Amino acid sequence: MTQPALDFVIAALEKIRESSDRAPRASRTMLGRLQPADFVAVSLPATPELREGGRETSGSPMGRRLQGAPNKAQLLEPIRERVCACTKCANLASSRTQTVFGVGNPDADLMFIGEAPGVDEDQRGEPFVGRAGQLLTKIIKAMNFAREDVYIANVLKCRPDTPSGTFGNRAPTPVEMQTCLPYLVEQIEIIQPKVLVALGAVAVEGLLGMRGTMRELRGRWHAYNGIPLMITYHPAYLLRNQAPSEKRKVWEDMLQVLERLEQPISERQRNYFL
């Protein structure tokens, strides 16, 4: 990093420390991604309002910004490569067809997190493409987003292996989730969505390390590393339980997500059933 850029970073950190009761923090992941040649300090035109931390501030002393930083897609790619080559869970590495990293917009405001790939995802290398995935896509469209607008990932990047001759999918074990979780943590740190949605109790356990019934967990806001987290039923649950009341619960959760994202909600959306 050049000296002017270093001076800028130090000045910015000092400003944060002076104006906040919390010390500035940076993840090891993001620090490790900094490339000295990619950061250049430049002057900004004098304006009455500058953006600081995503908020408009009047008379901010931050008169410079960093340009040329790698974009989020570039930052995600080395993680994807490590996931593809991962053999930490020998049983999963030997049984998988391919890893399932994540899909969508790296700059997304909204990120959905499931538990693990199923057989369809294992074949295609993309999360949520089977029947449950089709229902999730329907939910996303009902929110007036395209699937390409959001980001979708799982706690596990490999399909949990099943005994030979058996059908269906199994839930990942706590050990498998803890082994694979650092990859998801890196994804979240880079994408920095405004809202996270955890789909199902297994995803909640992987993210928050807590267990509970969906009746207790869903429909209210939680937080993951400071990011608002909404917990709702996994789409696979809705395929098993077709009761309109259960579908409505999921949609009510999504209405809360839209409100948190400050998205307009039509009357049709408010009265919508999946």
PDB file of C-alpha atoms in Angstrom:
ATOM      1  CA  MET A   1       0.000   0.000   0.000  1.00  0.00           C
ATOM      2  CA  THR A   2       1.358   3.441  -0.906  1.00  0.00           C
ATOM      3  CA  GLN A   3       2.060   5.936   1.857  1.00  0.00           C
ATOM      4  CA  PRO A   4      -0.811   8.305   0.893  1.00  0.00           C
ATOM      5  CA  ALA A   5      -3.230   5.380   0.925  1.00  0.00           C
ATOM      6  CA  LEU A   6      -1.875   4.212   4.274  1.00  0.00           C
ATOM      7  CA  ASP A   7      -2.266   7.718   5.697  1.00  0.00           C
ATOM      8  CA  PHE A   8      -5.872   7.746   4.501  1.00  0.00           C
ATOM      9  CA  VAL A   9      -6.675   4.419   6.145  1.00  0.00           C
ATOM     10  CA  ILE A  10      -5.089   5.491   9.429  1.00  0.00           C
ATOM     11  CA  ALA A  11      -6.991   8.787   9.381  1.00  0.00           C
ATOM     12  CA  ALA A  12     -10.269   6.972   8.666  1.00  0.00           C
ATOM     13  CA  LEU A  13      -9.706   4.520  11.534  1.00  0.00           C
ATOM     14  CA  GLU A  14      -8.859   7.386  13.892  1.00  0.00           C
ATOM     15  CA  LYS A  15     -12.093   9.113  12.893  1.00  0.00           C
ATOM     16  CA  ILE A  16     -14.121   5.969  13.582  1.00  0.00           C
ATOM     17  CA  ARG A  17     -12.451   5.535  16.973  1.00  0.00           C
ATOM     18  CA  GLU A  18     -13.141   9.145  17.964  1.00  0.00           C
ATOM     19  CA  SER A  19     -16.771   9.181  16.856  1.00  0.00           C
ATOM     20  CA  SER A  20     -17.859   5.755  18.090  1.00  0.00           C
ATOM     21  CA  ASP A  21     -17.830   3.880  21.364  1.00  0.00           C
ATOM     22  CA  ARG A  22     -16.808   0.749  19.475  1.00  0.00           C
ATOM     23  CA  ALA A  23     -13.281   0.144  18.260  1.00  0.00           C
ATOM     24  CA  PRO A  24     -12.878  -0.239  14.474  1.00  0.00           C
ATOM     25  CA  ARG A  25     -12.602  -3.840  13.333  1.00  0.00           C
ATOM     26  CA  ALA A  26     -11.497  -5.588  10.153  1.00  0.00           C
ATOM     27  CA  SER A  27     -11.771  -9.314   9.503  1.00  0.00           C
ATOM     28  CA  ARG A  28      -8.663 -11.330   8.788  1.00  0.00           C
ATOM     29  CA  THR A  29     -10.305 -12.429   5.579  1.00  0.00           C
ATOM     30  CA  MET A  30     -10.667  -8.906   4.240  1.00  0.00           C
ATOM     31  CA  LEU A  31      -7.205  -7.862   5.419  1.00  0.00           C
ATOM     32  CA  GLY A  32      -5.783 -10.854   3.621  1.00  0.00           C
ATOM     33  CA  ARG A  33      -7.505  -9.804   0.433  1.00  0.00           C
ATOM     34  CA  LEU A  34      -5.912  -6.347   0.333  1.00  0.00           C
ATOM     35  CA  GLN A  35      -3.610  -6.018  -2.653  1.00  0.00           C
ATOM     36  CA  PRO A  36      -1.150  -3.111  -2.319  1.00  0.00           C
ATOM     37  CA  ALA A  37      -1.232  -2.251  -6.017  1.00  0.00           C
ATOM     38  CA  ASP A  38      -5.002  -2.116  -6.130  1.00  0.00           C
ATOM     39  CA  PHE A  39      -5.522   0.807  -3.780  1.00  0.00           C
ATOM     40  CA  VAL A  40      -4.931   4.408  -4.794  1.00  0.00           C
ATOM     41  CA  ALA A  41      -5.897   7.449  -2.726  1.00  0.00           C
ATOM     42  CA  VAL A  42      -7.478  10.247  -4.728  1.00  0.00           C
ATOM     43  CA  SER A  43      -9.034  13.591  -3.850  1.00  0.00           C
ATOM     44  CA  LEU A  44     -12.768  14.127  -4.067  1.00  0.00           C
ATOM     45  CA  PRO A  45     -14.375  17.400  -5.102  1.00  0.00           C
ATOM     46  CA  ALA A  46     -15.519  19.531  -2.188  1.00  0.00           C
ATOM     47  CA  THR A  47     -19.186  18.764  -1.501  1.00  0.00           C
ATOM     48  CA  PRO A  48     -21.426  19.532   1.473  1.00  0.00           C
ATOM     49  CA  GLU A  49     -22.211  15.868   1.952  1.00  0.00           C
ATOM     50  CA  LEU A  50     -19.999  12.820   1.664  1.00  0.00           C
ATOM     51  CA  ARG A  51     -20.871   9.203   2.085  1.00  0.00           C
ATOM     52  CA  GLU A  52     -19.360   7.506   5.102  1.00  0.00           C
ATOM     53  CA  GLY A  53     -20.194   3.906   5.888  1.00  0.00           C
ATOM     54  CA  GLY A  54     -23.171   3.982   3.522  1.00  0.00           C
ATOM     55  CA  ARG A  55     -24.755   7.021   5.268  1.00  0.00           C
ATOM     56  CA  GLU A  56     -24.765  10.648   4.203  1.00  0.00           C
ATOM     57  CA  THR A  57     -22.883  12.879   6.619  1.00  0.00           C
ATOM     58  CA  SER A  58     -22.602  16.656   6.550  1.00  0.00           C
ATOM     59  CA  GLY A  59     -19.164  18.219   6.765  1.00  0.00           C
ATOM     60  CA  SER A  60     -17.360  14.891   6.958  1.00  0.00           C
ATOM     61  CA  PRO A  61     -13.546  15.226   7.122  1.00  0.00           C
ATOM     62  CA  MET A  62     -13.266  12.215   4.838  1.00  0.00           C
ATOM     63  CA  GLY A  63     -12.246  14.027   1.681  1.00  0.00           C
ATOM     64  CA  ARG A  64     -10.675  11.081  -0.056  1.00  0.00           C
ATOM     65  CA  ARG A  65     -11.723   7.593  -1.122  1.00  0.00           C
ATOM     66  CA  LEU A  66     -10.046   4.443  -2.378  1.00  0.00           C
ATOM     67  CA  GLN A  67     -10.341   3.497  -6.009  1.00  0.00           C
ATOM     68  CA  GLY A  68      -9.317   0.409  -7.927  1.00  0.00           C
ATOM     69  CA  ALA A  69     -10.214  -2.086  -5.223  1.00  0.00           C
ATOM     70  CA  PRO A  70     -11.046  -5.607  -6.456  1.00  0.00           C
ATOM     71  CA  ASN A  71     -14.791  -6.094  -6.900  1.00  0.00           C
ATOM     72  CA  LYS A  72     -16.701  -8.629  -4.857  1.00  0.00           C
ATOM     73  CA  ALA A  73     -16.825 -11.226  -7.637  1.00  0.00           C
ATOM     74  CA  GLN A  74     -13.031 -11.127  -7.818  1.00  0.00           C
ATOM     75  CA  LEU A  75     -12.766 -11.505  -4.058  1.00  0.00           C
ATOM     76  CA  LEU A  76     -15.110 -14.494  -4.061  1.00  0.00           C
ATOM     77  CA  GLU A  77     -13.257 -16.380  -6.784  1.00  0.00           C
ATOM     78  CA  PRO A  78     -10.253 -17.539  -4.687  1.00  0.00           C
ATOM     79  CA  ILE A  79     -12.693 -18.852  -2.072  1.00  0.00           C
ATOM     80  CA  ARG A  80     -14.594 -20.722  -4.779  1.00  0.00           C
ATOM     81  CA  GLU A  81     -11.332 -22.307  -5.909  1.00  0.00           C
ATOM     82  CA  ARG A  82     -10.521 -23.427  -2.371  1.00  0.00           C
ATOM     83  CA  VAL A  83     -13.999 -24.885  -1.985  1.00  0.00           C
ATOM     84  CA  CYS A  84     -13.648 -26.821  -5.253  1.00  0.00           C
ATOM     85  CA  ALA A  85     -10.432 -28.405  -4.007  1.00  0.00           C
ATOM     86  CA  CYS A  86     -11.565 -28.920  -0.406  1.00  0.00           C
ATOM     87  CA  THR A  87     -11.113 -32.404   1.102  1.00  0.00           C
ATOM     88  CA  LYS A  88     -11.568 -31.511   4.793  1.00  0.00           C
ATOM     89  CA  CYS A  89     -14.512 -33.914   5.032  1.00  0.00           C
ATOM     90  CA  ALA A  90     -13.066 -36.977   3.313  1.00  0.00           C
ATOM     91  CA  ASN A  91     -16.409 -38.776   3.137  1.00  0.00           C
ATOM     92  CA  LEU A  92     -18.100 -35.832   1.432  1.00  0.00           C
ATOM     93  CA  ALA A  93     -15.202 -35.154  -0.919  1.00  0.00           C
ATOM     94  CA  SER A  94     -15.236 -38.755  -2.120  1.00  0.00           C
ATOM     95  CA  SER A  95     -19.001 -38.987  -2.597  1.00  0.00           C
ATOM     96  CA  ARG A  96     -19.816 -35.594  -4.151  1.00  0.00           C
ATOM     97  CA  THR A  97     -20.223 -35.000  -7.864  1.00  0.00           C
ATOM     98  CA  GLN A  98     -19.027 -31.413  -7.422  1.00  0.00           C
ATOM     99  CA  THR A  99     -19.026 -28.650  -4.831  1.00  0.00           C
ATOM    100  CA  VAL A 100     -21.838 -26.107  -4.676  1.00  0.00           C
ATOM    101  CA  PHE A 101     -20.376 -22.701  -3.849  1.00  0.00           C
ATOM    102  CA  GLY A 102     -23.128 -20.124  -4.282  1.00  0.00           C
ATOM    103  CA  VAL A 103     -24.926 -18.199  -6.994  1.00  0.00           C
ATOM    104  CA  GLY A 104     -26.307 -14.737  -7.617  1.00  0.00           C
ATOM    105  CA  ASN A 105     -25.304 -11.116  -7.320  1.00  0.00           C
ATOM    106  CA  PRO A 106     -22.158 -10.518  -5.203  1.00  0.00           C
ATOM    107  CA  ASP A 107     -23.450  -6.982  -4.565  1.00  0.00           C
ATOM    108  CA  ALA A 108     -26.848  -8.233  -3.374  1.00  0.00           C
ATOM    109  CA  ASP A 109     -28.675  -6.571  -0.496  1.00  0.00           C
ATOM    110  CA  LEU A 110     -30.448  -9.865   0.252  1.00  0.00           C
ATOM    111  CA  MET A 111     -28.797 -13.240   0.860  1.00  0.00           C
ATOM    112  CA  PHE A 112     -30.570 -16.572   1.391  1.00  0.00           C
ATOM    113  CA  ILE A 113     -28.790 -19.370   3.250  1.00  0.00           C
ATOM    114  CA  GLY A 114     -29.830 -23.014   3.227  1.00  0.00           C
ATOM    115  CA  GLU A 115     -28.363 -26.077   4.872  1.00  0.00           C
ATOM    116  CA  ALA A 116     -26.679 -28.211   2.200  1.00  0.00           C
ATOM    117  CA  PRO A 117     -26.923 -29.259  -1.463  1.00  0.00           C
ATOM    118  CA  GLY A 118     -29.300 -32.054  -2.410  1.00  0.00           C
ATOM    119  CA  VAL A 119     -29.002 -34.501  -5.266  1.00  0.00           C
ATOM    120  CA  ASP A 120     -30.097 -31.958  -7.908  1.00  0.00           C
ATOM    121  CA  GLU A 121     -27.674 -29.332  -6.627  1.00  0.00           C
ATOM    122  CA  ASP A 122     -24.865 -31.874  -6.498  1.00  0.00           C
ATOM    123  CA  GLN A 123     -25.473 -32.682 -10.169  1.00  0.00           C
ATOM    124  CA  ARG A 124     -25.679 -29.073 -11.369  1.00  0.00           C
ATOM    125  CA  GLY A 125     -23.269 -27.356  -8.990  1.00  0.00           C
ATOM    126  CA  GLU A 126     -25.806 -24.653  -8.087  1.00  0.00           C
ATOM    127  CA  PRO A 127     -27.806 -24.221  -4.859  1.00  0.00           C
ATOM    128  CA  PHE A 128     -31.591 -24.527  -4.762  1.00  0.00           C
ATOM    129  CA  VAL A 129     -32.334 -25.881  -8.245  1.00  0.00           C
ATOM    130  CA  GLY A 130     -34.553 -28.835  -7.300  1.00  0.00           C
ATOM    131  CA  ARG A 131     -38.223 -28.666  -6.279  1.00  0.00           C
ATOM    132  CA  ALA A 132     -37.430 -26.676  -3.129  1.00  0.00           C
ATOM    133  CA  GLY A 133     -35.262 -24.361  -5.191  1.00  0.00           C
ATOM    134  CA  GLN A 134     -38.063 -23.765  -7.672  1.00  0.00           C
ATOM    135  CA  LEU A 135     -40.320 -22.743  -4.800  1.00  0.00           C
ATOM    136  CA  LEU A 136     -37.614 -20.418  -3.456  1.00  0.00           C
ATOM    137  CA  THR A 137     -37.347 -18.830  -6.901  1.00  0.00           C
ATOM    138  CA  LYS A 138     -41.119 -18.301  -6.855  1.00  0.00           C
ATOM    139  CA  ILE A 139     -40.844 -16.594  -3.469  1.00  0.00           C
ATOM    140  CA  ILE A 140     -38.030 -14.358  -4.724  1.00  0.00           C
ATOM    141  CA  LYS A 141     -40.091 -13.349  -7.770  1.00  0.00           C
ATOM    142  CA  ALA A 142     -43.107 -12.595  -5.573  1.00  0.00           C
ATOM    143  CA  MET A 143     -40.838 -10.194  -3.686  1.00  0.00           C
ATOM    144  CA  ASN A 144     -40.249  -8.404  -7.017  1.00  0.00           C
ATOM    145  CA  PHE A 145     -36.664  -9.635  -7.256  1.00  0.00           C
ATOM    146  CA  ALA A 146     -35.101 -11.816  -9.900  1.00  0.00           C
ATOM    147  CA  ARG A 147     -33.056 -14.791  -8.740  1.00  0.00           C
ATOM    148  CA  GLU A 148     -30.033 -12.969 -10.206  1.00  0.00           C
ATOM    149  CA  ASP A 149     -30.664  -9.996  -7.891  1.00  0.00           C
ATOM    150  CA  VAL A 150     -30.048 -11.913  -4.672  1.00  0.00           C
ATOM    151  CA  TYR A 151     -27.293 -14.243  -3.493  1.00  0.00           C
ATOM    152  CA  ILE A 152     -27.989 -17.856  -2.508  1.00  0.00           C
ATOM    153  CA  ALA A 153     -25.631 -20.175  -0.625  1.00  0.00           C
ATOM    154  CA  ASN A 154     -25.588 -23.088   1.810  1.00  0.00           C
ATOM    155  CA  VAL A 155     -23.809 -23.773   5.072  1.00  0.00           C
ATOM    156  CA  LEU A 156     -22.351 -26.937   3.489  1.00  0.00           C
ATOM    157  CA  LYS A 157     -20.729 -26.836   0.057  1.00  0.00           C
ATOM    158  CA  CYS A 158     -20.954 -30.613  -0.512  1.00  0.00           C
ATOM    159  CA  ARG A 159     -23.979 -32.871  -0.547  1.00  0.00           C
ATOM    160  CA  PRO A 160     -24.036 -34.968   2.646  1.00  0.00           C
ATOM    161  CA  ASP A 161     -23.287 -38.560   1.693  1.00  0.00           C
ATOM    162  CA  THR A 162     -25.956 -41.207   2.121  1.00  0.00           C
ATOM    163  CA  PRO A 163     -25.630 -44.983   2.504  1.00  0.00           C
ATOM    164  CA  SER A 164     -25.496 -46.893  -0.770  1.00  0.00           C
ATOM    165  CA  GLY A 165     -28.911 -47.873  -2.045  1.00  0.00           C
ATOM    166  CA  THR A 166     -30.770 -45.189  -0.071  1.00  0.00           C
ATOM    167  CA  PHE A 167     -32.669 -42.265  -1.521  1.00  0.00           C
ATOM    168  CA  GLY A 168     -33.248 -38.699  -0.449  1.00  0.00           C
ATOM    169  CA  ASN A 169     -30.986 -36.349   1.434  1.00  0.00           C
ATOM    170  CA  ARG A 170     -29.701 -36.267   4.978  1.00  0.00           C
ATOM    171  CA  ALA A 171     -29.049 -33.283   7.197  1.00  0.00           C
ATOM    172  CA  PRO A 172     -25.416 -32.308   7.745  1.00  0.00           C
ATOM    173  CA  THR A 173     -23.845 -33.149  11.079  1.00  0.00           C
ATOM    174  CA  PRO A 174     -22.692 -30.415  13.489  1.00  0.00           C
ATOM    175  CA  VAL A 175     -19.064 -31.365  12.795  1.00  0.00           C
ATOM    176  CA  GLU A 176     -19.574 -31.088   9.036  1.00  0.00           C
ATOM    177  CA  MET A 177     -21.214 -27.685   9.439  1.00  0.00           C
ATOM    178  CA  GLN A 178     -18.467 -26.326  11.661  1.00  0.00           C
ATOM    179  CA  THR A 179     -15.827 -27.597   9.258  1.00  0.00           C
ATOM    180  CA  CYS A 180     -17.437 -25.933   6.254  1.00  0.00           C
ATOM    181  CA  LEU A 181     -18.802 -22.789   7.934  1.00  0.00           C
ATOM    182  CA  PRO A 182     -15.634 -20.661   7.457  1.00  0.00           C
ATOM    183  CA  TYR A 183     -16.280 -20.620   3.696  1.00  0.00           C
ATOM    184  CA  LEU A 184     -19.764 -19.182   4.227  1.00  0.00           C
ATOM    185  CA  VAL A 185     -18.413 -16.665   6.746  1.00  0.00           C
ATOM    186  CA  GLU A 186     -15.986 -15.401   4.096  1.00  0.00           C
ATOM    187  CA  GLN A 187     -18.802 -15.135   1.550  1.00  0.00           C
ATOM    188  CA  ILE A 188     -20.933 -13.083   3.923  1.00  0.00           C
ATOM    189  CA  GLU A 189     -18.012 -10.826   4.863  1.00  0.00           C
ATOM    190  CA  ILE A 190     -17.388 -10.011   1.208  1.00  0.00           C
ATOM    191  CA  ILE A 191     -21.000  -9.690   0.036  1.00  0.00           C
ATOM    192  CA  GLN A 192     -22.086  -7.715   3.127  1.00  0.00           C
ATOM    193  CA  PRO A 193     -25.841  -8.049   2.443  1.00  0.00           C
ATOM    194  CA  LYS A 194     -28.251  -5.747   4.214  1.00  0.00           C
ATOM    195  CA  VAL A 195     -30.416  -8.720   5.226  1.00  0.00           C
ATOM    196  CA  LEU A 196     -29.797 -12.442   5.656  1.00  0.00           C
ATOM    197  CA  VAL A 197     -32.537 -15.073   5.465  1.00  0.00           C
ATOM    198  CA  ALA A 198     -31.871 -18.448   7.084  1.00  0.00           C
ATOM    199  CA  LEU A 199     -33.970 -21.208   5.547  1.00  0.00           C
ATOM    200  CA  GLY A 200     -34.751 -23.878   8.111  1.00  0.00           C
ATOM    201  CA  ALA A 201     -33.526 -24.927  11.541  1.00  0.00           C
ATOM    202  CA  VAL A 202     -30.347 -26.595  10.239  1.00  0.00           C
ATOM    203  CA  ALA A 203     -29.187 -23.369   8.609  1.00  0.00           C
ATOM    204  CA  VAL A 204     -29.898 -21.544  11.878  1.00  0.00           C
ATOM    205  CA  GLU A 205     -27.821 -24.059  13.811  1.00  0.00           C
ATOM    206  CA  GLY A 206     -24.957 -23.674  11.357  1.00  0.00           C
ATOM    207  CA  LEU A 207     -25.043 -19.865  11.427  1.00  0.00           C
ATOM    208  CA  LEU A 208     -25.901 -19.121  15.046  1.00  0.00           C
ATOM    209  CA  GLY A 209     -24.974 -22.358  16.780  1.00  0.00           C
ATOM    210  CA  MET A 210     -28.414 -22.519  18.371  1.00  0.00           C
ATOM    211  CA  ARG A 211     -31.197 -25.053  18.217  1.00  0.00           C
ATOM    212  CA  GLY A 212     -34.890 -24.478  18.537  1.00  0.00           C
ATOM    213  CA  THR A 213     -38.188 -25.156  16.886  1.00  0.00           C
ATOM    214  CA  MET A 214     -39.103 -23.063  13.888  1.00  0.00           C
ATOM    215  CA  ARG A 215     -42.237 -22.051  15.761  1.00  0.00           C
ATOM    216  CA  GLU A 216     -39.978 -20.331  18.291  1.00  0.00           C
ATOM    217  CA  LEU A 217     -37.382 -18.935  15.892  1.00  0.00           C
ATOM    218  CA  ARG A 218     -39.172 -17.716  12.784  1.00  0.00           C
ATOM    219  CA  GLY A 219     -40.945 -14.453  12.196  1.00  0.00           C
ATOM    220  CA  ARG A 220     -38.729 -12.211  14.302  1.00  0.00           C
ATOM    221  CA  TRP A 221     -35.402 -10.543  13.776  1.00  0.00           C
ATOM    222  CA  HIS A 222     -32.131 -12.014  14.899  1.00  0.00           C
ATOM    223  CA  ALA A 223     -28.610 -10.860  14.003  1.00  0.00           C
ATOM    224  CA  TYR A 224     -25.510 -12.457  12.530  1.00  0.00           C
ATOM    225  CA  ASN A 225     -22.349 -10.379  13.024  1.00  0.00           C
ATOM    226  CA  GLY A 226     -24.439  -7.235  13.038  1.00  0.00           C
ATOM    227  CA  ILE A 227     -26.443  -8.154   9.929  1.00  0.00           C
ATOM    228  CA  PRO A 228     -30.236  -8.445  10.411  1.00  0.00           C
ATOM    229  CA  LEU A 229     -31.232 -12.105  10.107  1.00  0.00           C
ATOM    230  CA  MET A 230     -34.738 -13.370   9.404  1.00  0.00           C
ATOM    231  CA  ILE A 231     -35.426 -17.053  10.071  1.00  0.00           C
ATOM    232  CA  THR A 232     -38.133 -18.819   8.132  1.00  0.00           C
ATOM    233  CA  TYR A 233     -39.155 -22.294   7.048  1.00  0.00           C
ATOM    234  CA  HIS A 234     -37.112 -24.127   4.417  1.00  0.00           C
ATOM    235  CA  PRO A 235     -39.006 -24.383   1.103  1.00  0.00           C
ATOM    236  CA  ALA A 236     -38.783 -28.186   1.403  1.00  0.00           C
ATOM    237  CA  TYR A 237     -40.981 -27.933   4.502  1.00  0.00           C
ATOM    238  CA  LEU A 238     -43.659 -26.192   2.448  1.00  0.00           C
ATOM    239  CA  LEU A 239     -43.501 -28.986  -0.131  1.00  0.00           C
ATOM    240  CA  ARG A 240     -44.235 -31.486   2.647  1.00  0.00           C
ATOM    241  CA  ASN A 241     -46.817 -29.319   4.366  1.00  0.00           C
ATOM    242  CA  GLN A 242     -49.142 -27.681   1.864  1.00  0.00           C
ATOM    243  CA  ALA A 243     -51.340 -25.970   4.468  1.00  0.00           C
ATOM    244  CA  PRO A 244     -52.083 -22.383   3.365  1.00  0.00           C
ATOM    245  CA  SER A 245     -51.449 -21.204   6.927  1.00  0.00           C
ATOM    246  CA  GLU A 246     -47.845 -22.452   6.800  1.00  0.00           C
ATOM    247  CA  LYS A 247     -47.232 -20.875   3.401  1.00  0.00           C
ATOM    248  CA  ARG A 248     -48.635 -17.602   4.663  1.00  0.00           C
ATOM    249  CA  LYS A 249     -46.181 -17.638   7.588  1.00  0.00           C
ATOM    250  CA  VAL A 250     -43.244 -17.741   5.198  1.00  0.00           C
ATOM    251  CA  TRP A 251     -44.681 -14.912   3.141  1.00  0.00           C
ATOM    252  CA  GLU A 252     -45.237 -12.802   6.257  1.00  0.00           C
ATOM    253  CA  ASP A 253     -41.563 -13.322   7.065  1.00  0.00           C
ATOM    254  CA  MET A 254     -40.653 -12.109   3.572  1.00  0.00           C
ATOM    255  CA  LEU A 255     -42.837  -9.030   3.990  1.00  0.00           C
ATOM    256  CA  GLN A 256     -40.744  -8.152   7.029  1.00  0.00           C
ATOM    257  CA  VAL A 257     -37.632  -8.592   4.902  1.00  0.00           C
ATOM    258  CA  LEU A 258     -39.014  -6.237   2.249  1.00  0.00           C
ATOM    259  CA  GLU A 259     -39.805  -3.661   4.915  1.00  0.00           C
ATOM    260  CA  ARG A 260     -36.286  -3.903   6.353  1.00  0.00           C
ATOM    261  CA  LEU A 261     -34.885  -3.425   2.835  1.00  0.00           C
ATOM    262  CA  GLU A 262     -37.202  -0.398   2.437  1.00  0.00           C
ATOM    263  CA  GLN A 263     -38.777  -1.914  -0.663  1.00  0.00           C
ATOM    264  CA  PRO A 264     -42.241  -0.788  -1.746  1.00  0.00           C
ATOM    265  CA  ILE A 265     -44.956  -3.337  -0.939  1.00  0.00           C
ATOM    266  CA  SER A 266     -48.104  -3.421  -3.026  1.00  0.00           C
ATOM    267  CA  GLU A 267     -51.540  -4.314  -1.723  1.00  0.00           C
ATOM    268  CA  ARG A 268     -51.397  -7.439  -3.846  1.00  0.00           C
ATOM    269  CA  GLN A 269     -48.169  -8.475  -2.141  1.00  0.00           C
ATOM    270  CA  ARG A 270     -49.611  -7.877   1.315  1.00  0.00           C
ATOM    271  CA  ASN A 271     -52.519 -10.204   0.537  1.00  0.00           C
ATOM    272  CA  TYR A 272     -50.394 -12.774  -1.282  1.00  0.00           C
ATOM    273  CA  PHE A 273     -50.289 -16.502  -0.481  1.00  0.00           C
ATOM    274  CA  LEU A 274     -47.547 -18.754  -1.833  1.00  0.00           C
TER     275      LEU A 274
END
